[in-house]
Short mmCIF file of C-alpha atoms in Angstrom, two decimals:
data_model
loop_
_atom_site.label_atom_id
_atom_site.label_comp_id
_atom_site.label_asym_id
_atom_site.label_seq_id
_atom_site.Cartn_x
_atom_site.Cartn_y
_atom_site.Cartn_z
CA UNK R 1233 -4.81 206.23 288.42
CA UNK R 1234 -8.04 206.84 286.46
CA UNK R 1235 -6.15 206.84 283.23
CA UNK R 1236 -4.34 204.76 280.86
CA UNK R 1237 -0.59 204.86 279.74
CA UNK R 1238 -1.41 203.70 276.15
CA UNK R 1239 0.39 205.52 273.31
CA UNK R 1240 2.93 207.11 275.59
CA UNK R 1241 6.05 205.93 273.72
CA UNK R 1242 9.66 206.52 274.71
CA UNK R 1243 12.30 207.04 272.20
CA UNK R 1244 15.42 207.64 274.22
CA UNK R 1245 16.82 206.34 277.86
CA UNK R 1246 16.30 209.83 279.08
CA UNK R 1247 12.80 209.77 278.39
CA UNK R 1248 12.30 206.39 280.17
CA UNK R 1249 14.40 207.34 283.14
CA UNK R 1250 12.31 210.42 283.96
CA UNK R 1251 10.96 210.75 287.63
CA UNK R 1252 7.31 210.71 286.33
CA UNK R 1253 7.52 209.10 283.11
CA UNK R 1254 3.66 209.25 282.58
CA UNK R 1255 2.40 212.74 281.47
CA UNK R 1256 -0.54 212.72 283.39
CA UNK R 1257 1.59 212.27 286.59
CA UNK R 1258 3.58 215.13 285.67
CA UNK R 1259 0.62 217.20 285.47
CA UNK R 1260 -0.83 215.87 288.84
CA UNK R 1261 2.14 216.61 290.57
CA UNK R 1262 2.46 220.11 288.95
CA UNK R 1263 -1.01 221.03 289.93
CA UNK R 1264 -0.55 219.44 293.46
CA UNK R 1265 2.24 221.72 294.29
CA UNK R 1266 0.39 224.62 292.64
CA UNK R 1267 -2.64 224.05 294.78
CA UNK R 1268 -0.34 223.87 298.02
CA UNK R 1269 1.61 226.89 297.12
CA UNK R 1270 -1.55 228.96 296.09
CA UNK R 1271 -4.56 227.36 297.21
CA UNK R 1272 -3.87 226.43 300.55
CA UNK R 1273 -2.82 229.94 301.90
CA UNK R 1274 -6.28 231.10 300.64
CA UNK R 1275 -8.30 228.35 302.18
CA UNK R 1276 -6.85 227.34 305.39
CA UNK R 1277 -6.87 229.32 308.54
CA UNK R 1278 -4.58 229.76 311.22
CA UNK R 1279 -5.40 226.70 313.38
CA UNK R 1280 -4.74 224.27 310.38
CA UNK R 1281 -1.36 226.02 309.69
CA UNK R 1282 -0.09 225.55 313.38
CA UNK R 1283 -1.51 222.47 314.49
CA UNK R 1284 -1.45 220.41 311.13
CA UNK R 1285 0.37 221.85 307.77
CA UNK R 1286 3.52 223.16 309.36
CA UNK R 1287 4.02 219.75 311.67
CA UNK R 1288 3.06 217.79 308.82
CA UNK R 1289 5.71 219.22 306.45
CA UNK R 1290 8.69 219.34 308.93
CA UNK R 1291 8.07 215.73 309.81
CA UNK R 1292 7.38 214.44 306.54
CA UNK R 1293 11.19 215.97 306.14
CA UNK R 1294 12.39 214.02 308.76
CA UNK R 1295 10.81 210.89 308.12
CA UNK R 1296 12.11 211.25 304.48
CA UNK R 1297 15.27 211.22 305.85
CA UNK R 1298 14.94 208.62 308.43
CA UNK R 1299 13.53 206.39 305.46
CA UNK R 1300 16.60 206.70 303.17
CA UNK R 1301 18.54 205.28 306.16
CA UNK R 1302 16.04 202.47 307.38
CA UNK R 1303 13.94 201.90 304.16
CA UNK R 1304 16.50 202.23 301.36
CA UNK R 1305 19.86 201.24 303.00
CA UNK R 1306 18.49 199.10 305.85
CA UNK R 1307 20.42 200.43 308.89
CA UNK R 1308 17.97 200.67 311.84
CA UNK R 1309 18.38 204.01 313.86
CA UNK R 1310 16.57 204.96 316.99
CA UNK R 1311 18.38 208.21 317.45
CA UNK R 1312 16.75 210.56 314.96
CA UNK R 1313 15.41 212.70 317.88
CA UNK R 1314 19.11 213.33 318.49
CA UNK R 1315 19.96 214.40 314.87
CA UNK R 1316 16.92 216.86 314.98
CA UNK R 1317 18.15 218.17 318.31
CA UNK R 1318 21.76 218.59 316.63
CA UNK R 1319 20.38 220.33 313.73
CA UNK R 1320 18.37 222.83 315.78
CA UNK R 1321 21.01 223.50 318.51
CA UNK R 1322 23.67 224.07 315.80
CA UNK R 1323 21.50 226.21 313.90
CA UNK R 1324 20.78 228.54 316.77
CA UNK R 1325 24.25 228.85 317.83
CA UNK R 1326 25.31 229.69 314.43
CA UNK R 1327 22.13 232.57 314.55
CA UNK R 1328 23.33 233.81 317.84
CA UNK R 1329 27.20 233.54 317.57
CA UNK R 1330 27.67 234.67 313.86
CA UNK R 1331 26.48 238.44 313.36
CA UNK R 1332 24.50 238.71 310.26
CA UNK R 1333 23.82 234.87 309.64
CA UNK R 1334 20.97 234.30 307.24
CA UNK R 1335 18.69 232.00 308.78
CA UNK R 1336 18.51 229.86 305.68
CA UNK R 1337 22.49 229.33 305.89
CA UNK R 1338 21.95 228.81 309.45
CA UNK R 1339 19.50 226.09 309.14
CA UNK R 1340 21.80 224.14 306.38
CA UNK R 1341 24.65 224.34 308.37
CA UNK R 1342 22.81 223.05 311.07
CA UNK R 1343 22.07 220.10 308.68
CA UNK R 1344 25.71 220.02 308.14
CA UNK R 1345 26.58 219.62 311.88
CA UNK R 1346 23.90 216.98 312.09
CA UNK R 1347 25.63 215.07 309.07
CA UNK R 1348 28.92 214.90 310.86
CA UNK R 1349 27.39 213.57 314.03
CA UNK R 1350 25.34 211.14 312.14
CA UNK R 1351 28.53 209.59 310.14
CA UNK R 1352 30.24 209.32 313.59
CA UNK R 1353 27.61 207.41 315.01
CA UNK R 1354 27.11 205.65 311.74
CA UNK R 1355 30.80 204.01 312.02
CA UNK R 1356 29.26 201.33 314.02
CA UNK R 1357 27.19 199.85 311.35
CA UNK R 1358 30.39 198.81 309.41
CA UNK R 1359 30.84 196.10 311.96
CA UNK R 1360 27.19 195.51 313.63
CA UNK R 1361 23.81 195.63 312.40
CA UNK R 1362 20.38 195.03 313.39
CA UNK R 1363 19.31 195.24 317.09
CA UNK R 1364 22.80 196.30 317.69
CA UNK R 1365 23.25 198.91 315.84
CA UNK R 1366 19.63 200.37 317.02
CA UNK R 1367 21.38 200.01 320.28
CA UNK R 1368 24.26 202.21 318.98
CA UNK R 1369 22.19 204.70 317.80
CA UNK R 1370 20.10 204.63 320.72
CA UNK R 1371 23.42 205.78 322.73
CA UNK R 1372 23.30 208.77 320.38
CA UNK R 1373 19.87 209.74 321.97
CA UNK R 1374 20.86 209.68 325.32
CA UNK R 1375 24.20 211.21 324.89
CA UNK R 1376 22.63 214.40 323.06
CA UNK R 1377 19.71 214.68 325.41
CA UNK R 1378 22.48 215.00 328.58
CA UNK R 1379 24.72 217.10 326.53
CA UNK R 1380 22.16 219.85 325.63
CA UNK R 1381 20.77 219.67 329.07
CA UNK R 1382 23.89 219.55 331.11
CA UNK R 1383 26.48 221.71 329.05
CA UNK R 1384 25.48 225.25 329.29
CA UNK R 1385 27.42 226.45 325.76
CA UNK R 1386 24.98 224.93 323.71
CA UNK R 1387 22.09 226.89 325.25
CA UNK R 1388 23.82 230.02 325.38
CA UNK R 1389 23.97 229.47 329.26
CA UNK R 1390 20.54 229.88 329.41
CA UNK R 1391 19.15 229.78 333.25
CA UNK R 1392 15.78 228.11 332.18
CA UNK R 1393 17.43 225.42 329.77
CA UNK R 1394 15.39 226.54 326.89
CA UNK R 1395 16.32 228.58 323.72
CA UNK R 1396 14.21 230.40 321.38
CA UNK R 1397 14.56 232.56 317.96
CA UNK R 1398 12.96 235.62 316.99
CA UNK R 1399 12.37 237.96 314.07
CA UNK R 1400 12.94 235.03 311.46
CA UNK R 1401 13.31 236.38 307.74
CA UNK R 1402 14.65 234.58 304.73
CA UNK R 1403 16.14 236.76 301.85
CA UNK R 1404 15.25 239.92 303.67
CA UNK R 1405 11.56 238.76 303.69
CA UNK R 1406 10.35 238.56 307.52
CA UNK R 1407 8.54 235.22 308.41
CA UNK R 1408 6.02 236.06 311.14
CA UNK R 1409 2.74 234.92 309.71
CA UNK R 1410 1.58 230.99 309.75
CA UNK R 1411 1.04 231.45 305.86
CA UNK R 1412 4.92 232.54 305.40
CA UNK R 1413 6.10 229.83 307.62
CA UNK R 1414 4.22 227.19 306.05
CA UNK R 1415 5.63 228.33 302.58
CA UNK R 1416 8.87 228.27 303.92
CA UNK R 1417 8.65 224.69 304.92
CA UNK R 1418 6.77 223.76 301.89
CA UNK R 1419 9.97 224.99 300.09
CA UNK R 1420 12.27 222.96 301.92
CA UNK R 1421 9.94 219.97 301.63
CA UNK R 1422 9.66 219.84 298.04
CA UNK R 1423 13.38 220.51 297.15
CA UNK R 1424 14.49 217.78 299.58
CA UNK R 1425 11.92 215.46 298.19
CA UNK R 1426 13.12 216.11 294.77
CA UNK R 1427 16.82 215.56 295.86
CA UNK R 1428 15.71 212.25 297.73
CA UNK R 1429 13.96 211.01 294.91
CA UNK R 1430 16.86 211.39 292.49
CA UNK R 1431 19.22 210.13 295.01
CA UNK R 1432 17.47 206.69 295.48
CA UNK R 1433 17.27 206.52 291.48
CA UNK R 1434 20.92 207.11 291.03
CA UNK R 1435 23.96 204.66 291.59
CA UNK R 1436 24.07 205.14 295.13
CA UNK R 1437 20.58 204.39 295.64
CA UNK R 1438 20.95 201.27 294.20
CA UNK R 1439 24.12 200.84 296.24
CA UNK R 1440 21.93 201.55 299.70
CA UNK R 1441 19.30 198.93 298.42
CA UNK R 1442 21.79 196.13 297.72
CA UNK R 1443 23.16 196.66 301.16
CA UNK R 1444 19.94 196.45 302.59
CA UNK R 1445 18.93 193.31 300.80
CA UNK R 1446 22.26 191.54 301.48
CA UNK R 1447 25.27 193.33 302.47
CA UNK R 1448 27.71 190.36 301.76
CA UNK R 1449 26.59 189.60 298.34
CA UNK R 1450 26.57 193.43 297.53
CA UNK R 1451 30.33 193.47 298.79
CA UNK R 1452 30.91 190.55 296.46
CA UNK R 1453 29.85 192.31 293.30
CA UNK R 1454 32.07 195.52 293.98
CA UNK R 1455 29.66 197.63 296.24
CA UNK R 1456 31.71 199.24 298.98
CA UNK R 1457 29.60 198.67 302.53
CA UNK R 1458 31.94 201.54 303.94
CA UNK R 1459 30.82 204.25 301.23
CA UNK R 1460 27.17 202.87 301.13
CA UNK R 1461 26.45 202.70 304.70
CA UNK R 1462 28.14 206.26 305.48
CA UNK R 1463 26.59 208.00 302.77
CA UNK R 1464 23.13 207.03 303.73
CA UNK R 1465 23.84 207.98 307.31
CA UNK R 1466 25.21 211.44 305.73
CA UNK R 1467 22.29 212.14 303.69
CA UNK R 1468 19.79 211.23 306.25
CA UNK R 1469 21.23 212.94 309.11
CA UNK R 1470 21.58 216.10 306.98
CA UNK R 1471 17.69 215.97 305.92
CA UNK R 1472 16.82 215.34 309.61
CA UNK R 1473 19.13 218.12 310.81
CA UNK R 1474 17.23 220.31 308.57
CA UNK R 1475 14.15 219.32 309.80
CA UNK R 1476 15.06 219.83 313.60
CA UNK R 1477 16.29 223.34 312.77
CA UNK R 1478 12.94 223.90 311.14
CA UNK R 1479 11.00 222.26 313.82
CA UNK R 1480 12.79 224.65 316.49
CA UNK R 1481 12.66 227.71 314.24
CA UNK R 1482 9.58 227.72 312.43
CA UNK R 1483 7.25 225.47 314.58
CA UNK R 1484 7.94 225.86 318.27
CA UNK R 1485 9.94 229.23 318.28
CA UNK R 1486 11.28 228.09 321.73
CA UNK R 1487 12.23 224.74 322.93
CA UNK R 1488 14.32 222.65 325.29
CA UNK R 1489 15.85 219.45 325.19
CA UNK R 1490 12.63 217.45 325.84
CA UNK R 1491 11.22 218.65 322.47
CA UNK R 1492 13.86 215.93 320.74
CA UNK R 1493 13.47 213.24 323.19
CA UNK R 1494 13.50 209.54 322.46
CA UNK R 1495 9.40 209.76 321.91
CA UNK R 1496 10.53 211.87 319.00
CA UNK R 1497 12.59 209.12 317.52
CA UNK R 1498 10.01 206.37 317.94
CA UNK R 1499 7.36 208.89 316.42
CA UNK R 1500 9.46 209.01 313.41
CA UNK R 1501 10.20 205.66 312.99
CA UNK R 1502 6.46 204.79 313.35
CA UNK R 1503 6.01 207.17 310.43
CA UNK R 1504 8.30 205.28 308.23
CA UNK R 1505 6.60 201.81 309.18
CA UNK R 1506 3.22 202.76 308.91
CA UNK R 1507 3.65 205.07 305.72
CA UNK R 1508 6.13 202.36 303.88
CA UNK R 1509 9.85 201.39 304.05
CA UNK R 1510 11.62 202.24 301.12
CA UNK R 1511 8.88 204.77 299.61
CA UNK R 1512 9.26 208.25 299.37
CA UNK R 1513 5.21 208.71 299.16
CA UNK R 1514 5.51 206.48 302.14
CA UNK R 1515 7.33 209.28 304.39
CA UNK R 1516 4.31 211.66 303.62
CA UNK R 1517 1.59 209.08 304.17
CA UNK R 1518 3.22 208.24 307.43
CA UNK R 1519 3.79 211.90 308.57
CA UNK R 1520 0.13 212.79 307.61
CA UNK R 1521 -1.34 209.79 309.69
CA UNK R 1522 0.78 210.50 312.61
CA UNK R 1523 -0.24 214.11 312.82
CA UNK R 1524 -3.80 213.78 312.04
CA UNK R 1525 -4.73 210.64 313.78
CA UNK R 1526 -4.21 212.20 317.60
CA UNK R 1527 -6.08 215.50 316.64
CA UNK R 1528 -8.99 213.18 315.14
CA UNK R 1529 -9.01 210.94 318.38
CA UNK R 1530 -9.28 213.96 320.36
CA UNK R 1531 -12.45 215.08 318.72
CA UNK R 1532 -13.93 211.81 317.87
CA UNK R 1533 -13.79 209.58 321.13
CA UNK R 1534 -14.85 212.38 323.38
CA UNK R 1535 -18.10 212.93 321.11
CA UNK R 1536 -18.45 209.08 320.93
CA UNK R 1537 -18.36 208.86 324.68
CA UNK R 1538 -21.08 211.73 324.99
CA UNK R 1539 -23.22 209.94 322.29
CA UNK R 1540 -23.34 206.48 324.31
CA UNK R 1541 -23.66 208.64 327.66
CA UNK R 1542 -20.03 207.76 328.66
CA UNK R 1543 -17.61 210.57 329.78
CA UNK R 1544 -14.12 209.87 328.17
CA UNK R 1545 -11.39 211.94 329.86
CA UNK R 1546 -8.21 213.32 328.42
CA UNK R 1547 -6.02 210.84 329.75
CA UNK R 1548 -8.12 208.09 328.33
CA UNK R 1549 -7.73 209.68 325.09
CA UNK R 1550 -4.05 210.02 325.40
CA UNK R 1551 -3.72 206.26 326.39
CA UNK R 1552 -6.17 205.31 323.32
CA UNK R 1553 -3.53 206.98 321.09
CA UNK R 1554 -0.86 204.89 322.25
CA UNK R 1555 -2.73 201.52 322.04
CA UNK R 1556 -4.12 202.72 318.63
CA UNK R 1557 -0.32 203.28 317.20
CA UNK R 1558 0.84 200.06 318.90
CA UNK R 1559 -2.08 198.07 317.19
CA UNK R 1560 -1.48 199.86 313.66
CA UNK R 1561 2.41 198.91 313.77
CA UNK R 1562 1.43 195.31 314.68
CA UNK R 1563 -1.12 195.34 311.71
CA UNK R 1564 1.12 196.87 309.16
CA UNK R 1565 3.96 194.69 310.00
CA UNK R 1566 1.87 191.47 309.57
CA UNK R 1567 -0.57 192.07 307.07
CA UNK R 1568 1.19 194.85 304.88
CA UNK R 1569 4.90 195.44 305.73
CA UNK R 1570 5.31 197.98 303.08
CA UNK R 1571 2.66 200.54 304.65
CA UNK R 1572 -0.04 202.68 303.36
CA UNK R 1573 2.35 203.57 300.16
CA UNK R 1574 1.82 200.02 299.05
CA UNK R 1575 -2.04 200.14 299.61
CA UNK R 1576 -2.31 203.26 297.45
CA UNK R 1577 -0.13 201.43 294.94
CA UNK R 1578 -2.56 198.12 294.89
CA UNK R 1579 -5.47 201.02 294.77
CA UNK R 1580 -3.75 202.37 291.64
CA UNK R 1581 -3.30 199.21 290.05
CA UNK R 1582 -6.72 197.83 290.47
CA UNK R 1583 -8.14 201.37 288.82
CA UNK R 1584 -5.83 200.93 286.05
CA UNK R 1585 -6.85 197.30 285.26
CA UNK R 1586 -10.44 197.89 285.94
CA UNK R 1587 -13.06 196.69 284.33
CA UNK R 1588 -10.87 193.82 283.04
CA UNK R 1589 -10.35 191.07 285.54
CA UNK R 1590 -6.77 190.16 284.46
#
């Protein structure tokens, strides 16, 4: 954004339709990925990996999947936590019931199981929309919360109700240290972000956005609402299911159904709203904001209270998080509905035009 695009001419449609048509953008993204792969493991400590980086990457992947459904296709979903749970428990059962099952394959199969469930609960979107669709997806959340808590087969008849995985490995390489877990999550996020970016630029992405803007007009010009809506649910649920498996396998290690409660669904929805609906970059902005803000408040508010001579309890900090989240959601819905991604775009445009006023 500190450079001009002058002189970068395109001589073919293929060159004009690149993901990053500006050479400086391609260089910047390449350097960013290289720093994430090489620089971050050398500079970050264990706490940073466990508390910030790994949760940020996994939640970014989940927010990316939800953004495809809500931001690009306009289908409201409050059952994202349930689809994460389906991916996690399905991957767990593949691991324990199939001898020699590779972890990567189990995670992807967990995503496929989440795809099937997402499509089944997405069928009502063919007849209903808006608040009614939100209630239908909320039913998925309540159903799977009950199923994983009451049906013993899903948890391999665990007496405590929790399940866990150990001795993770990928392609014969053990995944034990925080750095190895971070790199595994980073690989998944880079691959799926590239897939998502290409999907929203393709014909199916344009169909999703047409359905989002006005489904009746989209049907009139030949777009099939059944195909567009169900593919959005399928792609979204697959990414969310993979994120759920990573959340259970890599971040938690051992989990119970409460790890994927309705609070998780609302958290991901907040990420999409604050980061920016219909924006790939907004998914990362929203995930970073939601992950970092509680840690910042836990450090800042007690320090502020100590500075002014007032003791702020842990419960007060927790309540402050909810109040700030709610205020920010209202702020973004009123002031900037497109979220942090739009603010980032505005800042780039201002720098690109500076110092000229036009």
